CSV table of C-alpha atoms and ligand atoms in Angstrom, one decimal:
chain,number,residue,atom,x,y,z
A,1,UNK,CA,-2.4,-35.5,-35.9
A,2,UNK,CA,-5.9,-33.9,-35.8
A,3,UNK,CA,-5.8,-33.6,-32.0
A,4,UNK,CA,-2.3,-32.0,-32.2
A,5,UNK,CA,-3.4,-29.2,-34.6
A,6,UNK,CA,-6.5,-28.7,-32.4
A,7,UNK,CA,-4.3,-28.4,-29.4
A,8,UNK,CA,-1.9,-25.9,-31.1
A,9,UNK,CA,-4.8,-23.8,-32.3
A,10,UNK,CA,-6.1,-23.6,-28.7
A,11,UNK,CA,-2.7,-22.8,-27.4
A,12,UNK,CA,-2.2,-20.0,-29.9
A,13,UNK,CA,-5.7,-18.7,-29.0
A,14,UNK,CA,-4.8,-18.8,-25.4
A,15,UNK,CA,-1.5,-17.1,-25.7
A,16,UNK,CA,-3.1,-14.3,-27.6
A,17,UNK,CA,-5.7,-14.0,-24.9
A,18,UNK,CA,-3.1,-13.9,-22.3
A,19,UNK,CA,-1.1,-11.1,-24.2
A,20,UNK,CA,-4.4,-9.3,-24.7
A,21,UNK,CA,-5.1,-9.3,-20.9
A,22,UNK,CA,-1.5,-8.4,-20.2
A,23,UNK,CA,-1.8,-5.4,-22.6
A,24,UNK,CA,-5.0,-4.4,-20.9
A,25,UNK,CA,-3.5,-4.3,-17.4
A,26,UNK,CA,-0.4,-2.6,-18.8
A,27,UNK,CA,-2.3,0.1,-20.7
A,28,UNK,CA,-4.7,0.9,-17.8
A,29,UNK,CA,-6.8,2.9,-20.1
A,30,UNK,CA,-7.7,0.0,-22.4
A,31,UNK,CA,-11.2,-1.3,-22.8
A,32,UNK,CA,-11.2,-3.3,-19.6
A,33,UNK,CA,-15.0,-3.7,-19.5
A,34,UNK,CA,-14.8,-6.0,-22.4
A,35,UNK,CA,-12.1,-8.2,-21.0
A,36,UNK,CA,-13.9,-11.6,-20.9
A,37,UNK,CA,-12.5,-12.9,-17.6
A,38,UNK,CA,-14.9,-15.8,-17.3
A,39,UNK,CA,-14.1,-17.0,-20.8
A,40,UNK,CA,-10.4,-16.8,-20.1
A,41,UNK,CA,-10.9,-18.6,-16.7
A,42,UNK,CA,-12.8,-21.4,-18.5
A,43,UNK,CA,-10.1,-21.6,-21.2
A,44,UNK,CA,-7.3,-21.9,-18.6
A,45,UNK,CA,-9.1,-24.8,-16.8
A,46,UNK,CA,-9.7,-26.7,-20.1
A,47,UNK,CA,-6.2,-26.1,-21.2
A,48,UNK,CA,-4.5,-27.4,-18.0
A,49,UNK,CA,-6.6,-30.5,-18.4
A,50,UNK,CA,-5.3,-31.0,-21.9
A,51,UNK,CA,-1.7,-30.9,-20.6
A,52,UNK,CA,-2.4,-33.3,-17.8
A,53,UNK,CA,-3.3,-35.8,-20.5
A,54,UNK,CA,-0.5,-35.1,-22.9
A,55,UNK,CA,2.6,-33.0,-23.0
A,56,UNK,CA,3.9,-33.0,-26.5
A,57,UNK,CA,7.7,-33.0,-26.9
A,58,UNK,CA,7.9,-30.7,-29.8
A,59,UNK,CA,5.9,-28.0,-28.1
A,60,UNK,CA,8.5,-27.6,-25.2
A,61,UNK,CA,9.4,-24.0,-26.1
A,62,UNK,CA,5.9,-23.0,-26.6
A,63,UNK,CA,4.8,-24.4,-23.3
A,64,UNK,CA,7.7,-22.7,-21.5
A,65,UNK,CA,6.7,-19.5,-23.2
A,66,UNK,CA,3.1,-19.9,-22.1
A,67,UNK,CA,4.2,-20.6,-18.5
A,68,UNK,CA,6.3,-17.4,-18.6
A,69,UNK,CA,3.4,-15.4,-19.9
A,70,UNK,CA,1.1,-16.8,-17.3
A,71,UNK,CA,3.7,-16.1,-14.6
A,72,UNK,CA,3.7,-12.5,-15.7
A,73,UNK,CA,0.0,-12.2,-15.8
A,74,UNK,CA,-0.1,-13.8,-12.3
A,75,UNK,CA,2.3,-11.2,-10.9
A,76,UNK,CA,0.1,-8.4,-12.3
A,77,UNK,CA,-3.1,-10.0,-10.9
A,78,UNK,CA,-1.5,-10.2,-7.5
A,79,UNK,CA,-0.7,-6.6,-7.7
A,80,UNK,CA,-4.2,-5.8,-8.6
A,81,UNK,CA,-5.6,-8.0,-5.8
A,82,UNK,CA,-3.4,-6.1,-3.3
A,83,UNK,CA,-4.5,-2.8,-4.5
A,84,UNK,CA,-8.2,-3.7,-4.3
A,85,UNK,CA,-7.7,-4.6,-0.7
A,86,UNK,CA,-5.5,-1.7,0.3
A,87,UNK,CA,-8.0,0.9,-1.1
A,88,UNK,CA,-10.0,0.8,2.1
A,89,UNK,CA,-7.0,0.5,4.4
A,90,UNK,CA,-6.2,3.0,7.1
A,91,UNK,CA,-5.0,6.5,6.4
A,92,UNK,CA,-3.1,7.0,9.6
A,93,UNK,CA,-2.1,3.4,9.9
A,94,UNK,CA,0.3,1.8,7.4
A,95,UNK,CA,-0.9,-1.1,5.2
A,96,UNK,CA,-0.1,-4.4,7.0
A,97,UNK,CA,1.9,-7.1,5.2
A,98,UNK,CA,0.2,-10.3,4.8
A,99,UNK,CA,2.2,-13.4,5.8
A,100,UNK,CA,3.5,-15.6,3.0
A,101,UNK,CA,1.7,-18.9,3.0
A,102,UNK,CA,-1.3,-17.3,4.7
A,103,UNK,CA,-3.1,-14.1,4.8
A,104,UNK,CA,-4.8,-11.4,6.8
A,105,UNK,CA,-8.5,-11.2,7.5
A,106,UNK,CA,-9.0,-7.4,8.0
A,107,UNK,CA,-11.9,-5.4,9.3
A,108,UNK,CA,-12.1,-1.7,9.9
A,109,UNK,CA,-14.7,-0.3,12.3
A,110,UNK,CA,-15.0,3.3,13.4
A,111,UNK,CA,-11.4,4.2,12.4
A,112,UNK,CA,-9.9,1.3,14.2
A,113,UNK,CA,-8.3,-1.4,12.0
A,114,UNK,CA,-8.3,-5.1,13.1
A,115,UNK,CA,-6.4,-7.8,11.2
A,116,UNK,CA,-6.4,-11.5,12.0
A,117,UNK,CA,-3.3,-13.4,10.7
A,118,UNK,CA,-4.1,-16.8,9.3
A,119,UNK,CA,-1.9,-19.6,7.9
A,120,UNK,CA,-2.6,-22.0,5.0
A,121,UNK,CA,-2.7,-25.7,5.7
A,122,UNK,CA,0.8,-27.1,6.3
A,123,UNK,CA,2.0,-23.9,8.0
A,124,UNK,CA,2.1,-22.7,11.6
A,125,UNK,CA,2.9,-19.4,13.2
A,126,UNK,CA,6.4,-18.5,14.1
A,127,UNK,CA,5.3,-17.3,17.5
A,128,UNK,CA,2.7,-18.6,19.9
A,129,UNK,CA,-0.5,-16.6,19.4
A,130,UNK,CA,-3.3,-18.6,21.1
A,131,UNK,CA,-4.3,-15.7,23.3
A,132,UNK,CA,-3.8,-13.3,20.5
A,133,UNK,CA,-6.3,-13.7,17.7
A,134,UNK,CA,-5.8,-10.4,15.9
A,135,UNK,CA,-3.6,-7.3,15.8
A,136,UNK,CA,-4.9,-3.7,15.6
A,137,UNK,CA,-4.2,-0.2,14.7
A,138,UNK,CA,-5.9,3.1,15.7
A,139,UNK,CA,-5.8,6.0,18.0
A,140,UNK,CA,-5.4,3.8,21.0
A,141,UNK,CA,-2.2,2.2,19.6
A,142,UNK,CA,-0.8,5.5,18.4
A,143,UNK,CA,-1.6,4.6,14.8
A,144,UNK,CA,1.0,1.8,14.7
A,145,UNK,CA,0.2,-2.0,14.4
A,146,UNK,CA,0.5,-4.1,17.5
A,147,UNK,CA,2.7,-7.0,16.5
A,148,UNK,CA,5.0,-9.6,18.0
A,149,UNK,CA,7.5,-9.0,15.3
A,150,UNK,CA,10.2,-6.4,15.0
A,151,UNK,CA,10.0,-4.1,12.0
A,152,UNK,CA,6.6,-2.6,11.7
A,153,UNK,CA,4.0,-3.9,9.3
A,154,UNK,CA,4.6,-7.7,9.3
A,155,UNK,CA,1.9,-9.0,11.7
A,156,UNK,CA,2.9,-12.7,11.8
A,157,UNK,CA,4.9,-15.3,9.9
A,158,UNK,CA,3.6,-18.7,8.7
A,159,UNK,CA,6.4,-21.3,8.6
A,160,UNK,CA,6.2,-24.8,7.1
A,161,UNK,CA,5.1,-27.2,9.8
A,162,UNK,CA,3.2,-30.6,9.8
A,163,UNK,CA,1.3,-29.5,12.9
A,164,UNK,CA,-0.6,-26.3,13.6
A,165,UNK,CA,-0.6,-25.6,17.3
A,166,UNK,CA,0.6,-22.0,17.7
A,167,UNK,CA,-2.7,-20.3,17.0
A,168,UNK,CA,-6.4,-20.8,17.7
A,169,UNK,CA,-8.2,-23.2,15.6
A,170,UNK,CA,-9.9,-20.5,13.5
A,171,UNK,CA,-6.5,-19.0,12.6
A,172,UNK,CA,-5.9,-21.7,10.0
A,173,UNK,CA,-7.5,-21.9,6.5
A,174,UNK,CA,-9.3,-25.2,6.1
A,175,UNK,CA,-7.7,-28.1,4.2
A,176,UNK,CA,-7.9,-27.6,0.4
A,177,UNK,CA,-8.9,-23.9,0.9
A,178,UNK,CA,-5.8,-21.8,1.1
A,179,UNK,CA,-6.0,-18.0,1.2
A,180,UNK,CA,-6.0,-17.5,-2.5
A,181,UNK,CA,-8.7,-20.2,-2.9
A,182,UNK,CA,-10.7,-18.5,-0.2
A,183,UNK,CA,-10.8,-15.1,-1.8
A,184,UNK,CA,-11.6,-16.6,-5.2
A,185,UNK,CA,-14.9,-18.0,-3.6
A,186,UNK,CA,-17.3,-15.4,-2.3
A,187,UNK,CA,-19.0,-17.9,0.1
A,188,UNK,CA,-15.8,-19.1,1.6
A,189,UNK,CA,-14.5,-15.5,1.9
A,190,UNK,CA,-17.6,-14.2,3.8
A,191,UNK,CA,-17.4,-17.3,6.1
A,192,UNK,CA,-13.9,-16.2,7.2
A,193,UNK,CA,-15.0,-12.7,7.7
A,194,UNK,CA,-18.1,-13.7,9.7
A,195,UNK,CA,-15.9,-15.9,12.0
A,196,UNK,CA,-13.6,-13.0,12.6
A,197,UNK,CA,-16.5,-10.5,13.2
A,198,UNK,CA,-17.8,-12.9,15.9
A,199,UNK,CA,-14.4,-13.1,17.5
A,200,UNK,CA,-14.0,-9.4,17.4
A,201,UNK,CA,-17.5,-8.8,18.8
A,202,UNK,CA,-16.6,-11.1,21.8
A,203,UNK,CA,-13.2,-9.4,22.5
A,204,UNK,CA,-14.1,-5.8,21.8
A,205,UNK,CA,-17.5,-5.3,23.6
A,206,UNK,CA,-17.9,-1.7,22.4
A,207,UNK,CA,-17.9,-2.7,18.6
A,208,UNK,CA,-20.8,-5.1,18.6
A,209,UNK,CA,-23.3,-2.4,17.8
A,210,UNK,CA,-21.1,-1.0,15.1
A,211,UNK,CA,-20.8,-4.2,13.2
A,212,UNK,CA,-22.9,-2.9,10.3
A,213,UNK,CA,-20.3,-0.3,9.7
A,214,UNK,CA,-17.5,-2.8,9.2
A,215,UNK,CA,-15.4,-2.7,6.1
A,216,UNK,CA,-13.7,-5.9,5.4
A,217,UNK,CA,-11.1,-7.5,3.1
A,218,UNK,CA,-8.8,-10.5,3.0
A,219,UNK,CA,-5.2,-9.9,2.0
A,220,UNK,CA,-3.2,-13.0,0.8
A,221,UNK,CA,0.5,-13.2,1.1
A,222,UNK,CA,2.1,-14.4,-2.1
B,1,NAG,C1,-5.6,10.6,12.0
B,1,NAG,O1,-4.8,11.2,13.0
B,1,NAG,C2,-5.2,12.5,13.3
B,1,NAG,C3,-4.1,13.1,14.3
B,1,NAG,O2,-3.6,12.1,15.3
B,1,NAG,C4,-6.6,12.5,13.9
B,1,NAG,O3,-7.0,13.7,14.3
B,1,NAG,C5,-7.5,11.9,12.9
B,1,NAG,O4,-8.8,11.8,13.5
B,1,NAG,C6,-7.0,10.5,12.4
B,1,NAG,N1,-7.8,10.0,11.3
B,1,NAG,C7,-8.4,8.8,11.3
B,1,NAG,C8,-9.2,8.5,10.1
B,1,NAG,O5,-8.2,8.0,12.2
B,2,NAG,C1,-16.8,-22.3,-2.1
B,2,NAG,O1,-16.8,-22.3,-0.6
B,2,NAG,C2,-17.9,-23.0,-0.1
B,2,NAG,C3,-17.9,-22.8,1.5
B,2,NAG,O2,-16.6,-23.0,1.9
B,2,NAG,C4,-17.8,-24.5,-0.5
B,2,NAG,O3,-18.8,-25.3,0.1
B,2,NAG,C5,-17.8,-24.6,-2.0
B,2,NAG,O4,-17.5,-25.9,-2.4
B,2,NAG,C6,-16.7,-23.7,-2.5
B,2,NAG,N1,-16.9,-23.7,-4.0
B,2,NAG,C7,-16.0,-23.9,-4.9
B,2,NAG,C8,-16.3,-23.8,-6.3
B,2,NAG,O5,-14.8,-24.2,-4.5
């Protein structure tokens, strides 16, 4: 009984925190500096652990409501993530679309934009791209993205597959480190960017001196 009321209290606290954050994102002008993201993050982790231990029958509606709130917050956060990455993206080139179940590691150097499609574990590219690590957009491509796909900004597809053979080894996120997990971890993110910068320097001889000018970002498909 004691545990139940404790759980309920925490749930109520959490729902109000979620609504608060939703309101902040909605309002745009709200006091975002004081949004305690690390507290919320901690609370979410503790909370999911509680539910793994016990899922009370009488709280079904509340749990569904919580799931729905979180879904909405997640949709907003995904939008915000996309915007953060798109901010540096090409003016003359269109913003590329990240593959679902994967992402794009993108680097811009000297007004040329390079994006390397990557797939999550359990997915493989729809087309063979072993000799095609990245796509690019700049003056030399007439400001359109090189791509194997018809229809503009989609650079690659990641389709469900037990084996990953269509791309080079580095074009797959490591096991237990999908695109979203990678960008949630600064070390893992810069590892992927470093790998791509090395590949780029090898393929495009003229950029190796300009590496310091590189602006980078990883865009995940939802
Ligand atoms: C955009 O395109 C114009 C015309 O083609 C060109 O003069 C300009 O340098 C380009 N800007 C960038 C940032 O690439
Ligand atoms: C972050 O990424 C690094 C490098 O891939 C990894 O060693 C570390 O365990 C990750 N940290 C977390 C909290 O997942």
